[in-house]
XYZ file of C-alpha atoms in Angstrom:
293
model
C -60.367 -31.294 1.828
C -58.774 -34.700 1.501
C -60.968 -37.592 2.635
C -59.425 -39.247 5.808
C -60.711 -42.379 7.558
C -59.178 -44.458 10.275
C -60.013 -48.096 9.930
C -59.837 -50.375 12.938
C -59.668 -54.101 12.280
C -59.561 -56.600 14.984
C -58.253 -60.104 14.661
C -58.268 -63.113 17.173
C -54.494 -63.062 17.161
C -51.562 -61.569 18.936
C -49.569 -58.689 17.227
C -46.709 -61.268 16.529
C -49.042 -63.900 15.139
C -50.580 -61.274 12.873
C -47.132 -60.360 11.458
C -46.735 -63.855 10.170
C -50.394 -64.204 8.900
C -50.265 -60.866 7.150
C -47.105 -61.768 5.208
C -48.410 -65.203 4.241
C -51.858 -63.733 3.196
C -50.446 -61.032 1.007
C -48.044 -63.411 -0.715
C -50.580 -66.089 -1.468
C -53.215 -63.695 -2.497
C -51.038 -61.824 -4.931
C -50.027 -65.100 -6.427
C -53.599 -66.217 -6.908
C -54.624 -62.869 -8.435
C -51.818 -63.182 -10.939
C -53.641 -66.190 -12.519
C -55.868 -63.642 -14.272
C -54.903 -60.759 -16.621
C -54.515 -58.557 -13.552
C -52.592 -59.053 -10.369
C -49.627 -57.980 -8.416
C -45.959 -57.817 -9.774
C -43.168 -57.404 -7.171
C -40.512 -54.968 -8.345
C -38.393 -54.665 -5.199
C -38.312 -56.255 -1.762
C -35.290 -55.266 0.288
C -34.268 -54.313 3.838
C -34.398 -50.620 4.852
C -33.695 -48.517 7.978
C -35.247 -45.302 9.380
C -33.664 -43.024 12.030
C -36.865 -43.099 13.917
C -38.461 -46.484 13.260
C -35.368 -48.592 12.976
C -34.783 -51.524 10.727
C -37.646 -52.598 8.319
C -38.544 -53.945 4.866
C -39.218 -51.923 1.740
C -41.421 -53.408 -1.062
C -42.436 -51.901 -4.385
C -45.230 -53.443 -6.345
C -47.287 -52.816 -9.455
C -51.012 -53.535 -8.953
C -52.567 -54.191 -12.441
C -56.212 -53.191 -12.315
C -57.674 -52.048 -15.715
C -61.199 -53.813 -16.068
C -61.748 -53.952 -12.250
C -62.314 -50.239 -12.296
C -65.929 -48.921 -12.952
C -66.703 -47.730 -16.461
C -66.682 -43.930 -15.455
C -62.997 -44.300 -14.286
C -61.988 -46.448 -17.152
C -63.214 -43.795 -19.524
C -60.506 -41.328 -18.321
C -57.640 -43.940 -18.097
C -55.433 -45.655 -20.597
C -56.642 -49.114 -21.536
C -53.742 -50.682 -19.653
C -53.510 -49.351 -16.083
C -51.428 -50.068 -12.949
C -50.940 -48.458 -9.554
C -47.522 -48.490 -7.910
C -47.486 -49.429 -4.194
C -44.504 -48.580 -2.062
C -44.453 -49.837 1.471
C -42.098 -49.363 4.429
C -42.788 -51.915 7.148
C -41.274 -51.099 10.549
C -43.416 -53.584 12.394
C -45.585 -52.852 14.250
C -45.668 -49.535 12.364
C -46.026 -49.311 8.441
C -46.293 -46.715 5.864
C -47.971 -47.475 2.474
C -48.142 -45.062 -0.461
C -49.887 -45.489 -3.830
C -49.286 -43.435 -6.995
C -50.213 -43.561 -10.620
C -47.929 -42.213 -13.297
C -51.059 -41.588 -15.559
C -52.701 -39.603 -12.883
C -50.414 -37.253 -10.907
C -53.394 -35.729 -8.904
C -54.256 -39.122 -7.570
C -52.550 -40.192 -4.262
C -53.298 -42.349 -1.256
C -51.055 -42.744 1.918
C -51.764 -45.152 4.706
C -50.223 -45.048 8.205
C -50.728 -48.338 10.170
C -49.988 -49.323 13.730
C -50.731 -52.788 15.314
C -51.664 -53.088 19.062
C -52.845 -55.935 21.292
C -56.165 -54.630 22.158
C -59.732 -54.567 20.635
C -59.483 -51.158 18.932
C -59.897 -49.129 22.192
C -56.981 -46.792 21.766
C -58.523 -43.412 20.822
C -55.413 -41.923 19.213
C -53.124 -44.714 18.305
C -51.391 -42.982 15.376
C -50.663 -39.713 17.377
C -52.910 -37.273 15.368
C -53.021 -33.637 16.104
C -56.126 -32.102 17.639
C -57.274 -30.619 14.250
C -56.660 -33.978 12.474
C -58.690 -35.761 15.031
C -61.647 -33.450 14.348
C -61.661 -34.460 10.716
C -60.925 -38.057 11.190
C -63.707 -40.536 10.662
C -63.422 -43.858 12.479
C -64.733 -47.114 10.811
C -64.591 -50.437 12.774
C -64.361 -53.280 10.266
C -65.825 -56.531 11.779
C -64.285 -59.595 9.920
C -67.090 -61.744 10.971
C -70.302 -59.696 10.749
C -69.590 -56.965 8.031
C -71.170 -58.007 4.720
C -68.879 -59.188 1.981
C -69.587 -59.208 -1.663
C -71.189 -62.558 -2.986
C -68.322 -63.056 -5.586
C -65.780 -63.212 -2.823
C -67.817 -65.138 -0.229
C -66.626 -68.766 0.688
C -68.173 -70.562 3.458
C -64.851 -72.109 4.545
C -63.327 -68.637 4.930
C -66.286 -67.186 6.967
C -65.197 -66.431 10.522
C -68.857 -67.071 11.757
C -68.366 -70.761 10.902
C -64.570 -71.426 10.640
C -62.706 -72.983 13.629
C -59.029 -73.482 13.505
C -57.885 -77.096 14.103
C -54.492 -76.032 15.381
C -55.531 -73.272 17.792
C -59.215 -74.051 18.494
C -60.131 -70.346 17.725
C -63.374 -69.555 16.199
C -66.104 -69.510 15.250
C -66.500 -65.903 16.025
C -69.940 -65.164 17.743
C -71.755 -61.882 17.993
C -69.916 -59.493 20.184
C -66.580 -61.498 19.796
C -64.403 -58.430 19.925
C -65.280 -57.798 23.551
C -64.877 -61.488 24.721
C -62.137 -63.113 22.539
C -58.587 -63.707 23.706
C -56.114 -63.167 22.317
C -57.127 -60.144 20.297
C -55.236 -57.387 18.409
C -56.161 -54.392 16.331
C -54.817 -52.962 13.100
C -55.225 -49.141 13.160
C -54.962 -47.749 9.518
C -55.246 -44.123 8.923
C -55.946 -43.588 5.136
C -55.610 -40.261 3.355
C -57.161 -40.434 -0.154
C -56.907 -37.637 -2.593
C -58.035 -37.190 -6.240
C -57.751 -33.365 -6.779
C -59.656 -33.130 -10.080
C -62.504 -30.655 -10.159
C -65.882 -32.266 -10.624
C -64.729 -35.784 -9.776
C -62.902 -35.433 -6.456
C -65.649 -36.627 -4.083
C -66.797 -39.322 -6.252
C -63.345 -40.872 -6.831
C -62.312 -40.447 -3.183
C -65.419 -42.242 -2.022
C -64.722 -45.096 -4.528
C -61.102 -45.430 -3.306
C -62.330 -45.765 0.314
C -65.033 -48.418 -0.656
C -62.165 -50.339 -2.407
C -59.838 -50.110 0.506
C -62.485 -51.186 2.973
C -63.559 -54.147 0.790
C -59.878 -55.318 0.541
C -59.189 -55.051 4.241
C -62.255 -57.020 5.043
C -61.480 -59.671 2.579
C -57.887 -59.908 3.404
C -58.288 -60.130 7.122
C -61.073 -62.727 6.777
C -58.561 -64.876 4.715
C -55.700 -64.323 7.048
C -57.695 -65.726 9.889
C -59.302 -68.635 7.844
C -55.790 -69.644 6.652
C -54.380 -69.656 10.111
C -53.698 -73.452 10.102
C -51.543 -73.051 7.062
C -49.214 -70.422 8.462
C -49.478 -70.912 12.338
C -46.350 -72.842 12.672
C -44.253 -70.620 10.563
C -41.620 -68.230 11.950
C -40.485 -64.954 10.248
C -37.748 -66.744 8.340
C -40.201 -69.461 7.045
C -42.798 -66.903 5.875
C -40.049 -64.666 4.223
C -38.956 -67.785 2.291
C -42.578 -68.530 1.356
C -43.027 -64.957 0.298
C -39.808 -65.029 -1.886
C -41.118 -68.269 -3.595
C -44.542 -66.827 -4.368
C -43.009 -63.628 -5.602
C -40.706 -65.451 -8.115
C -43.663 -67.504 -9.386
C -45.857 -64.386 -9.640
C -43.315 -62.330 -11.559
C -42.719 -65.250 -13.933
C -46.524 -65.268 -14.743
C -46.451 -61.563 -15.393
C -43.306 -61.843 -17.579
C -44.814 -64.577 -19.667
C -48.051 -62.643 -19.961
C -46.138 -59.526 -21.167
C -44.272 -61.614 -23.769
C -47.544 -62.752 -25.066
C -48.873 -59.209 -25.219
C -45.856 -57.984 -27.131
C -46.160 -60.825 -29.536
C -49.844 -59.915 -30.186
C -48.867 -56.373 -30.702
C -46.335 -57.213 -33.346
C -48.740 -59.513 -35.191
C -51.958 -57.336 -34.979
C -50.955 -53.855 -34.093
C -53.142 -53.962 -30.971
C -51.991 -51.340 -28.399
C -49.390 -52.798 -26.087
C -49.991 -53.230 -22.433
C -46.305 -52.746 -21.755
C -45.779 -50.554 -18.804
C -43.867 -47.335 -18.312
C -41.007 -47.429 -15.745
C -41.786 -46.920 -12.018
C -40.471 -43.751 -10.437
C -37.326 -44.315 -8.324
C -38.122 -45.241 -4.777
C -37.861 -42.407 -2.196
C -38.292 -42.493 1.615
C -41.947 -41.898 2.686
C -41.032 -38.432 3.855
C -39.296 -37.511 0.508
C -41.962 -38.765 -1.858
C -44.065 -36.037 -3.430
C -46.415 -38.499 -5.123
C -48.277 -40.566 -2.599
C -50.175 -43.678 -3.188
C -53.132 -46.129 -2.962
C -54.389 -49.503 -1.578
C -52.849 -52.491 0.309
C -53.981 -53.759 3.711
C -50.202 -54.113 4.594
């Protein structure tokens, strides 16, 4: 049985504000992560259209991980490892898929819908009765859920942060029942790793990673509100493009250095195999893994 959870993450924003904050946070966070040997490389970012959901944006990224994985997963993977993320954003509905060419049994798919409420919609994503029975709901509290010490920054703690431009925050106990405006991101996550003897352990690990990323990303999106609050969609797309160009240049230079080291020392190259051709979310046979988008 594939492990399925529905994460509900509330924010002291409207859904339209969240759209800007989300794009800003992802672009900035990806750029910052690329300062290390691991990070996010943007392969494609183009407009798309769906007969049901209308016009949207398709993105394909490579998420470079390797040493961030626990030793028991590293032991079964190549030394250089990345996950492919494909996302179809038909705001306020999105589909995100993660695959790994090294592990065909591994796939994650995330369906997300955004609503202006505090997580009170019982079946926001239109699940069937049987899927509702197997679904596990997990409320993620950006202010009061524990975050790892290595990621904690007091200036990004919603219990203490107050926006100078909007006056929102700090978020007090019970804030989801009293704060206005408020919106909720409903994320239905299907995680599958169909390898005998490892399925439960790996699927649990995937969900822990997803939850940690959702918690950190949403905390940052709120804490950075004064930086993106005056942006419109065109502004944030321009910022996103600028960050993507700078991020990809970092990755390109790093790969050149790795290739040089290979030619000089014979050390195994971290060059990447090609990413599978993008398909629509309904066509894709390999599904995917972990962004909060």
